[in-house]
Coordinates of C-alpha atoms in Angstrom, one line a residue:
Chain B
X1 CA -17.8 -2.8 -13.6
X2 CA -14.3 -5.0 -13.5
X3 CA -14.6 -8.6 -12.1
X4 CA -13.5 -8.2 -8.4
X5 CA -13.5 -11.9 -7.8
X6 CA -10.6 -12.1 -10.2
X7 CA -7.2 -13.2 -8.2
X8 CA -4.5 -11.2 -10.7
X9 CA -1.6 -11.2 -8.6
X10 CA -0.6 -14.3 -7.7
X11 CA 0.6 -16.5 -4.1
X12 CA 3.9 -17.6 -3.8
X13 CA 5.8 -14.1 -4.2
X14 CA 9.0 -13.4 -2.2
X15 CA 7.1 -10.4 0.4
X16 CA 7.6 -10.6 3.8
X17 CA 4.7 -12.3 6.0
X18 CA 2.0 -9.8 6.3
X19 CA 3.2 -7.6 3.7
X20 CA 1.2 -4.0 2.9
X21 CA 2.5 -3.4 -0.6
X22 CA 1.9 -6.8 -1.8
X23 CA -2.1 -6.5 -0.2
X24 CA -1.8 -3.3 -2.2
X25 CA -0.7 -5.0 -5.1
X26 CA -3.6 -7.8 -5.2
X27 CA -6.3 -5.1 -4.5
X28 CA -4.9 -2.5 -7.3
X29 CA -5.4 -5.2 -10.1
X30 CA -8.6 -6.1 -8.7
X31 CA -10.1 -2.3 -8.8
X32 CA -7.9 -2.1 -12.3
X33 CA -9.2 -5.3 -13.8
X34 CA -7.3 -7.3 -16.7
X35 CA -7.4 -4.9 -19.5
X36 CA -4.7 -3.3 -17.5
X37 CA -1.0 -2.3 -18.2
X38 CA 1.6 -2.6 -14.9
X39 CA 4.4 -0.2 -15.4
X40 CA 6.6 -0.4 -12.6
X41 CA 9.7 1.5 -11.0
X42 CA 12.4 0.0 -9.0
X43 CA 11.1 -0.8 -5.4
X44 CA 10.6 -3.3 -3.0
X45 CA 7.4 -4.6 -4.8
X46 CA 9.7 -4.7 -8.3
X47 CA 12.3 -6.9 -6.4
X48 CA 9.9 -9.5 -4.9
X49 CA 7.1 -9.9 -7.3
X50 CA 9.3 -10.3 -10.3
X51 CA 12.9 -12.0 -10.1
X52 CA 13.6 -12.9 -13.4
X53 CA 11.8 -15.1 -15.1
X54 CA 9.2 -15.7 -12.5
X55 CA 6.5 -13.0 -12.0
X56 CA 3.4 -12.8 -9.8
X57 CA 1.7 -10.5 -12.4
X58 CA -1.1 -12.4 -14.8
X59 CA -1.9 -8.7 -16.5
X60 CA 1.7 -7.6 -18.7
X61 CA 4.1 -5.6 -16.8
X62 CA 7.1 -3.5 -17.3
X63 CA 10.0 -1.9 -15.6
X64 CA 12.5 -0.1 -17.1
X65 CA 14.7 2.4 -14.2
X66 CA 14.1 3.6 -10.9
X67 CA 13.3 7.0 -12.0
X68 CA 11.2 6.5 -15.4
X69 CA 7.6 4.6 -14.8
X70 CA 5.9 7.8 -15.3
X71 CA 7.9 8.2 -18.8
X72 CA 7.4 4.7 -19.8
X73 CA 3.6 4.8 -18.9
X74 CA 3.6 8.2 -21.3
X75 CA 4.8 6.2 -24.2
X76 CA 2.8 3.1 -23.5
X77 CA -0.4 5.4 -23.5
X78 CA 0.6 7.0 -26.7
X79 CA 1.0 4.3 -28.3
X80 CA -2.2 2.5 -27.4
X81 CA -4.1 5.7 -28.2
X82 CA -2.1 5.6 -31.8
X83 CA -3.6 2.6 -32.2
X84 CA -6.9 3.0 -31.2
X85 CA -6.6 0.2 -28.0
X86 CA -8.5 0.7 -25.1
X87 CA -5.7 -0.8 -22.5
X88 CA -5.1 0.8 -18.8
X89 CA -1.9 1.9 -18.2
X90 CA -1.3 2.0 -14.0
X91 CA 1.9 2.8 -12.7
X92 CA 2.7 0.9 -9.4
X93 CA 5.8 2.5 -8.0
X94 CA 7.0 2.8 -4.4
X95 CA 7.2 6.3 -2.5
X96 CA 11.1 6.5 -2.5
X97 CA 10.5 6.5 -6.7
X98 CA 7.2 9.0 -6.5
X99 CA 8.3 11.0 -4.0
X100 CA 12.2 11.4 -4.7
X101 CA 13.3 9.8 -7.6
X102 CA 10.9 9.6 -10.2
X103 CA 9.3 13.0 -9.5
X104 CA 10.7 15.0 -12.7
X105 CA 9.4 12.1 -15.0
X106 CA 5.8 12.4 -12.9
X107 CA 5.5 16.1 -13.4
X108 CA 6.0 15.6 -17.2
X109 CA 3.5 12.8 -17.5
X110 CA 1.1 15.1 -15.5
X111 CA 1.8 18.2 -17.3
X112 CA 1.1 16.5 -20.8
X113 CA -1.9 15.0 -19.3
X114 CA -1.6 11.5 -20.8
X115 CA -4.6 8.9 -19.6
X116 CA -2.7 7.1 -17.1
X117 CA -3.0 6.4 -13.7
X118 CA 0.0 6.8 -11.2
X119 CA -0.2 5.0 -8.0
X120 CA 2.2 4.7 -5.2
X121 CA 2.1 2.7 -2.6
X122 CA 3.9 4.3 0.6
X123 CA 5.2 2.3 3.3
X124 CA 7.5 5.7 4.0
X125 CA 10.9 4.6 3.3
X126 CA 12.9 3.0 0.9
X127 CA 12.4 -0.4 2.3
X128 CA 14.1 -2.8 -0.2
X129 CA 17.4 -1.3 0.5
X130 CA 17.6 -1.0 3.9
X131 CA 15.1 1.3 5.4
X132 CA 16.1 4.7 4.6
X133 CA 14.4 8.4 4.6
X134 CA 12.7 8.9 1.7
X135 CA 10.1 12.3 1.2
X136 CA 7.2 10.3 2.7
X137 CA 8.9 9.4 6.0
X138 CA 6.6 11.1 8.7
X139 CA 8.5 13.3 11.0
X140 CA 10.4 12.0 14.2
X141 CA 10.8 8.8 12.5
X142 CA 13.8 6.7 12.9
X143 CA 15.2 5.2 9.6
X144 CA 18.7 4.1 9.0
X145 CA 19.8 7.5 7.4
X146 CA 17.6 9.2 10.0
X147 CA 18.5 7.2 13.4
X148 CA 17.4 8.2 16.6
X149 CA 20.2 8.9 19.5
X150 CA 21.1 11.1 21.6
X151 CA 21.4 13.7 19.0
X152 CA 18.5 13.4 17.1
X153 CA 15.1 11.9 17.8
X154 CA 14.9 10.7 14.0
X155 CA 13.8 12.3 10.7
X156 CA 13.6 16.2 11.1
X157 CA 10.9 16.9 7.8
X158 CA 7.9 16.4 7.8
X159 CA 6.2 14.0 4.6
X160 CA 5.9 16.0 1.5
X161 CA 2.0 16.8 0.3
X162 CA 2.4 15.1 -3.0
X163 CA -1.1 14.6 -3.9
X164 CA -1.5 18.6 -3.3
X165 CA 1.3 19.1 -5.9
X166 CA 0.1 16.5 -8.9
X167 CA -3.9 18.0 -8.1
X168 CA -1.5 21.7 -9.0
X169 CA -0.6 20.1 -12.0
X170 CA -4.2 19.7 -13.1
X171 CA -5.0 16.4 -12.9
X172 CA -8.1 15.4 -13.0
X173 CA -8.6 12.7 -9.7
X174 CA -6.6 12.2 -6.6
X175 CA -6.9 10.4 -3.6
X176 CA -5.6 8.6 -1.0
X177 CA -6.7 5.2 0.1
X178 CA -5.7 3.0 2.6
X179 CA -4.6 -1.3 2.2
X180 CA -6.7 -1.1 6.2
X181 CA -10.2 -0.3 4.0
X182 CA -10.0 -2.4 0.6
X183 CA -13.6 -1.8 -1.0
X184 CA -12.5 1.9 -0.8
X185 CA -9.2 1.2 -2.2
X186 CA -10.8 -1.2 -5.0
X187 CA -13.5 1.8 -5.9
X188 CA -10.9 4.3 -5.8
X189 CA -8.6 2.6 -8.6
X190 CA -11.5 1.8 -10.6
X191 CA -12.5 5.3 -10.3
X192 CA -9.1 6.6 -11.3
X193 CA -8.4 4.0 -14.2
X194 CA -12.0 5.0 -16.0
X195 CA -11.2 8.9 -15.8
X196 CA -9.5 10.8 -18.5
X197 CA -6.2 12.2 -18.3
X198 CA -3.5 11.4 -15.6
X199 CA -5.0 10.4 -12.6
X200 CA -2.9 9.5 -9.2
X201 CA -3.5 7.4 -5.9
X202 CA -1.8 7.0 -2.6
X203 CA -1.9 4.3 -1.1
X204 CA -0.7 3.9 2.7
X205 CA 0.7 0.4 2.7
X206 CA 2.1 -0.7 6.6
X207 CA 5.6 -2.6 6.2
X208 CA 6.2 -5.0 9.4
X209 CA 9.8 -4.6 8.7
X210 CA 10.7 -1.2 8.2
X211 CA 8.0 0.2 10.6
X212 CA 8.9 -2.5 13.3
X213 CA 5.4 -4.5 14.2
X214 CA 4.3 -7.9 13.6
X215 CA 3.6 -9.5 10.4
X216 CA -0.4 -9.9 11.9
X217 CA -1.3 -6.6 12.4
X218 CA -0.8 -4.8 9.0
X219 CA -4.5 -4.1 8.8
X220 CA -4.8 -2.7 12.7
X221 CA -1.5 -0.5 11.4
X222 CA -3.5 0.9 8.4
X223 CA -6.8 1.8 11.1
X224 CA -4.7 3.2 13.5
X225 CA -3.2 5.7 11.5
X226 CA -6.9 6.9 9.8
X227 CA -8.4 7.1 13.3
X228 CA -5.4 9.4 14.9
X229 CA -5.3 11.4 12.2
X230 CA -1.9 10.8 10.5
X231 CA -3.5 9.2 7.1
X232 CA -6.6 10.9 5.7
X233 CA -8.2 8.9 3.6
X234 CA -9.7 11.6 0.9
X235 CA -10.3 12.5 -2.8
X236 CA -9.8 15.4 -4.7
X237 CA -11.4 16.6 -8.2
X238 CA -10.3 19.0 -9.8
X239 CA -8.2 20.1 -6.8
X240 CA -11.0 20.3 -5.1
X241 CA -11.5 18.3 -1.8
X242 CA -15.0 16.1 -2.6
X243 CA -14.9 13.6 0.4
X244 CA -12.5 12.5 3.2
X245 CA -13.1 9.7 5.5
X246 CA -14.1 11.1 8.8
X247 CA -13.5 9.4 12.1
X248 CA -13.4 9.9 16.2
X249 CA -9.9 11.1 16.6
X250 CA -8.1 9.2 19.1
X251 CA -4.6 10.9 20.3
X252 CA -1.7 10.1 18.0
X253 CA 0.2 7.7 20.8
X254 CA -0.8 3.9 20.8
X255 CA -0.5 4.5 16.8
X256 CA 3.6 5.8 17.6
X257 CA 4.5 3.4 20.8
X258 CA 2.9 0.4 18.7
X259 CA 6.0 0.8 16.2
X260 CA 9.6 0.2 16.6
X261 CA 10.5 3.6 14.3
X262 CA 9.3 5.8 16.7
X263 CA 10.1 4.0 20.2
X264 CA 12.7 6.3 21.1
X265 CA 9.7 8.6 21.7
X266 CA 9.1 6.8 24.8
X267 CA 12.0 5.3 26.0
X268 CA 14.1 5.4 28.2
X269 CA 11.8 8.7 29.0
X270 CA 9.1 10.0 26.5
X271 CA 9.7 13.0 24.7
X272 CA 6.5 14.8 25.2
X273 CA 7.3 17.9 22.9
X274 CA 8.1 15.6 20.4
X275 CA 4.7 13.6 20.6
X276 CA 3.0 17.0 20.9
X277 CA 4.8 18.3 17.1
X278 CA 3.4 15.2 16.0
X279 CA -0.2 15.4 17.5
X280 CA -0.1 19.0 15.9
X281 CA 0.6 17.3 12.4
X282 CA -2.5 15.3 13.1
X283 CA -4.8 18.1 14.3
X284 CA -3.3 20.0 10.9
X285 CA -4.9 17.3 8.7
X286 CA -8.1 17.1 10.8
X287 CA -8.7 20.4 10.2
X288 CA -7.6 20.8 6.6
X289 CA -9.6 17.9 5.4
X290 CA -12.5 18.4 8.0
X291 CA -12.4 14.8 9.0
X292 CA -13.6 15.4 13.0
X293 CA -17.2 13.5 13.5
X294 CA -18.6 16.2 15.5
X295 CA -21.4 14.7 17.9
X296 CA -24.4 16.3 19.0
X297 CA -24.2 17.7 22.3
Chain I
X1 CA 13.8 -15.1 -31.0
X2 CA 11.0 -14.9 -28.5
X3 CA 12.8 -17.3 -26.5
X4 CA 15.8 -14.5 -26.3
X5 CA 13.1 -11.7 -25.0
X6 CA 13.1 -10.9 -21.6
X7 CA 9.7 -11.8 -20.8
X8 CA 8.3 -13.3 -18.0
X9 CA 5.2 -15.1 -17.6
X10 CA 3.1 -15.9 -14.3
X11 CA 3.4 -19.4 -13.0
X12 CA 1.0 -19.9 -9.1
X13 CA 3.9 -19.6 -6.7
X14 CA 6.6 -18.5 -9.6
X15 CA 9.1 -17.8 -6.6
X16 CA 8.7 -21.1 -5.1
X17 CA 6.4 -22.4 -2.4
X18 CA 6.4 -19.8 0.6
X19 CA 4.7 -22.0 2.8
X20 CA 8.1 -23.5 4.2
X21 CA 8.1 -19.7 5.9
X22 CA 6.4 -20.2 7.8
X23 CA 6.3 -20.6 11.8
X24 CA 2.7 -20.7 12.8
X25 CA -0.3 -21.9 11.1
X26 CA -3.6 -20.9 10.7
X27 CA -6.7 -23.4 11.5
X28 CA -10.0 -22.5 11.1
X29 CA -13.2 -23.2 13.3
X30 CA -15.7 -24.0 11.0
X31 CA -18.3 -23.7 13.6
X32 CA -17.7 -20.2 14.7
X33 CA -17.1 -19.2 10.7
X34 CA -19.7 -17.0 9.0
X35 CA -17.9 -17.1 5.5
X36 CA -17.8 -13.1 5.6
X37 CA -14.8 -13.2 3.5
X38 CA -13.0 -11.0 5.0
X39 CA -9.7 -13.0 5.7
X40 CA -9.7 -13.5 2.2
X41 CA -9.7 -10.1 0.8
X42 CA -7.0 -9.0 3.7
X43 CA -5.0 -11.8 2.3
X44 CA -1.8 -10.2 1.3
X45 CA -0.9 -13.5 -0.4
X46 CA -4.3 -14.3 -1.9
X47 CA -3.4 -17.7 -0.6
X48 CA -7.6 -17.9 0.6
X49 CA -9.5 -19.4 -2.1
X50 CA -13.6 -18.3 -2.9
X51 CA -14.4 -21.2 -0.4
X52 CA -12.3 -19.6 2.1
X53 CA -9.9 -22.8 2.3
X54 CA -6.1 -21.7 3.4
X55 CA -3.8 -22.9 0.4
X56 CA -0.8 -23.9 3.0
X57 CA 1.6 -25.0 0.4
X58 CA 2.1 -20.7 0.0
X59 CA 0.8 -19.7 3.2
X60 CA 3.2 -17.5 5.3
X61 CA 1.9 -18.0 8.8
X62 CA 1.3 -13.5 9.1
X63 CA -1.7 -14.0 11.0
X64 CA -3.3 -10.9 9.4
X65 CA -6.6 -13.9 8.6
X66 CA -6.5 -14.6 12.2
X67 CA -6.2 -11.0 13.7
X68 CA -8.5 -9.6 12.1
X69 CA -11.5 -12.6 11.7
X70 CA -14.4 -10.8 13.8
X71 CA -15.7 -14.2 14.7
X72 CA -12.5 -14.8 16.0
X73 CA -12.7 -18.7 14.2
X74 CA -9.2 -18.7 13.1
X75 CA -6.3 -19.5 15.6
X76 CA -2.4 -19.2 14.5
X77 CA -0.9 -22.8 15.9
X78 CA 2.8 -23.0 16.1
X79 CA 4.5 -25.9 13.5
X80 CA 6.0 -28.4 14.6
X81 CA 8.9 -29.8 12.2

């Protein structure tokens, strides 16, 4: 068991008020404990945790290129296991790296099954450079490279099912956690960082500035999604499904009108087939992952 | 030559303190507090120490402590300059 008292990432970084990556950040090391490697990509959390030569890390941290964490993590573990040390490595690396940029490097690491353990944290969007669509944006979202107008009522794709494609690969634990529940998130990590082979985690991280929501209300953000649907909260081993958080599904709607990126789903006149595409994305996921409490009648 | 390596090391608020940010300040009800904790580990800052006292020096004023307190103890009060 890791010390979970243990602060390992430190006050006084450069993230907005109320920011979900940098909760994610704190809890990850936690679950991780100090015997534990950071190799990070390029990414919002990079750029405000770290400007050189201040860092917020006490554990030793690396980043090398947008696109390589998975790579560098490869080497790192090779060269620990050369050397008979017992280190961690974790990846922490935003969704616009996992998802888009870094995914040819991920596939390697995963395909060669070195001990490492990849997480992501996805606020669904590349936030540090302006807000736009990366592979996790949900659909009907409106980013700067996917606006919402009179043409277009934002993104058009829906988020890419990465944990499905790295449990293909074989790996041996997946899941999905959530900054809204922590002791799951903590457990999780731990979990992941104490199984062989490459291991990966997504974590769905709220950003008040790219989502458009006050600072405060992160954590209601991170519930909101989990109980209409749109984050499932689950773990797979093996590739096979082993537990999902279930809940009482509430429709999909005070989740969407309590964010700015989607409130041109209700003004000037709400799109109703829109919200119903969306509501059909969340009864997808309740039904692939079984997570409807069903109560006695 | 370890001075030339690009190494950085952790300092408490390496990036300077954050608590000028901020526009409204938590205070906490001792009273109504039953030291669950729970502000502290939603922290995003880890500015809540194990006796659940609000470092204000790096303190950003989010009001994620205050939102989600379920004994409602902590208020956000705007600062006056």
């Amino acid at each position: 068991m890791v010390d979970k008292s243990l602060e390992l990432f430190d006050c006084g970084h450069r993230a907005c008020g109320g920011c979900g990556p940098a909760l994610a950040a704190k809890l990850i090391l936690k679950g991780a404990g100090e015997d534990t490697i950071i190799v990070a990509s390029t990414g919002c959390m990079e750029v405000f945790s770290t400007p050189y030569p201040e860092t917020a890390w006490k554990v030793p941290w690396i980043h090398s290129l947008f696109e390589n964490a998975a790579a560098v993590a490869s080497g790192i573990e090779a060269s620990l296991k050369h050397n008979n040390r017992t280190e961690k490595v974790v990846c922490v690396c935003g969704d616009g790296a996992t998802f888009d940029i870094g995914m040819l490097c991920i596939s390697g690491a995963f395909e060669r099954g070195h001990d490492i353990t990849y997480i992501c944290y996805d606020n669904e969007a590349y936030m540090n450079t302006g807000i736009q669509r990366s592979g996790a944006t949900p659909y009907d979202a409106s980013t700067t490279t996917t606006p919402a107008g009179k043409l277009s009522t934002g993104n058009t794709r829906p988020k890419k099912d990465l944990p499905q494609i790295l449990a293909s690969h074989g790996a041996s634990y997946v899941a999905t956690a959530s900054v809204a529940y922590p002791m799951d998130l903590m457990k999780k990590v731990e979990k992941a960082v104490n199984t062989p082979g490459s291991c990966y985690i997504q974590i769905h991280a709220p950003c008040s500035t790219g989502w458009g929501f006050e600072g405060g209300k992160t954590i209601e953000m991170g519930k909101m999604a989990i109980e209409c649907g749109l984050w499932v909260n689950y773990e797979l081993e093996n590739g096979r499904l082993v537990k999902a958080k279930k809940v009482q599904r509430v429709p999909v709607e005070d989740y969407l009108k309590a964010q700015k990126r989607f409130r041109h789903l209700f003004k000037p006149a709400p799109l109703t087939d829109e919200i119903a595409k969306i509501q059909a994305i969340a009864d997808a996921n309740a039904e692939k992952y079984g997570i409807d409490i069903k109560l006695k009648e | 030559m370890s001075a030339k390596l690009a190494i950085s090391r952790p300092a408490e608020g390496a990036a300077g303190k954050t608590g000028t940010w901020r526009t409204f300040r938590p205070v906490v009800d001792r009273e109504a507090c039953n030291e669950c904790g729970l502000c502290r580990q939603y922290c995003p800052d880890a500015a809540i120490d194990e006796n659940l006292d609000i470092d204000l020096d790096y303190c950003k004023g989010c009001g994620i402590c205050a939102k989600e307190c379920p004994k409602k103890a902590i208020t956000m009060v705007r600062e006056e300059d």
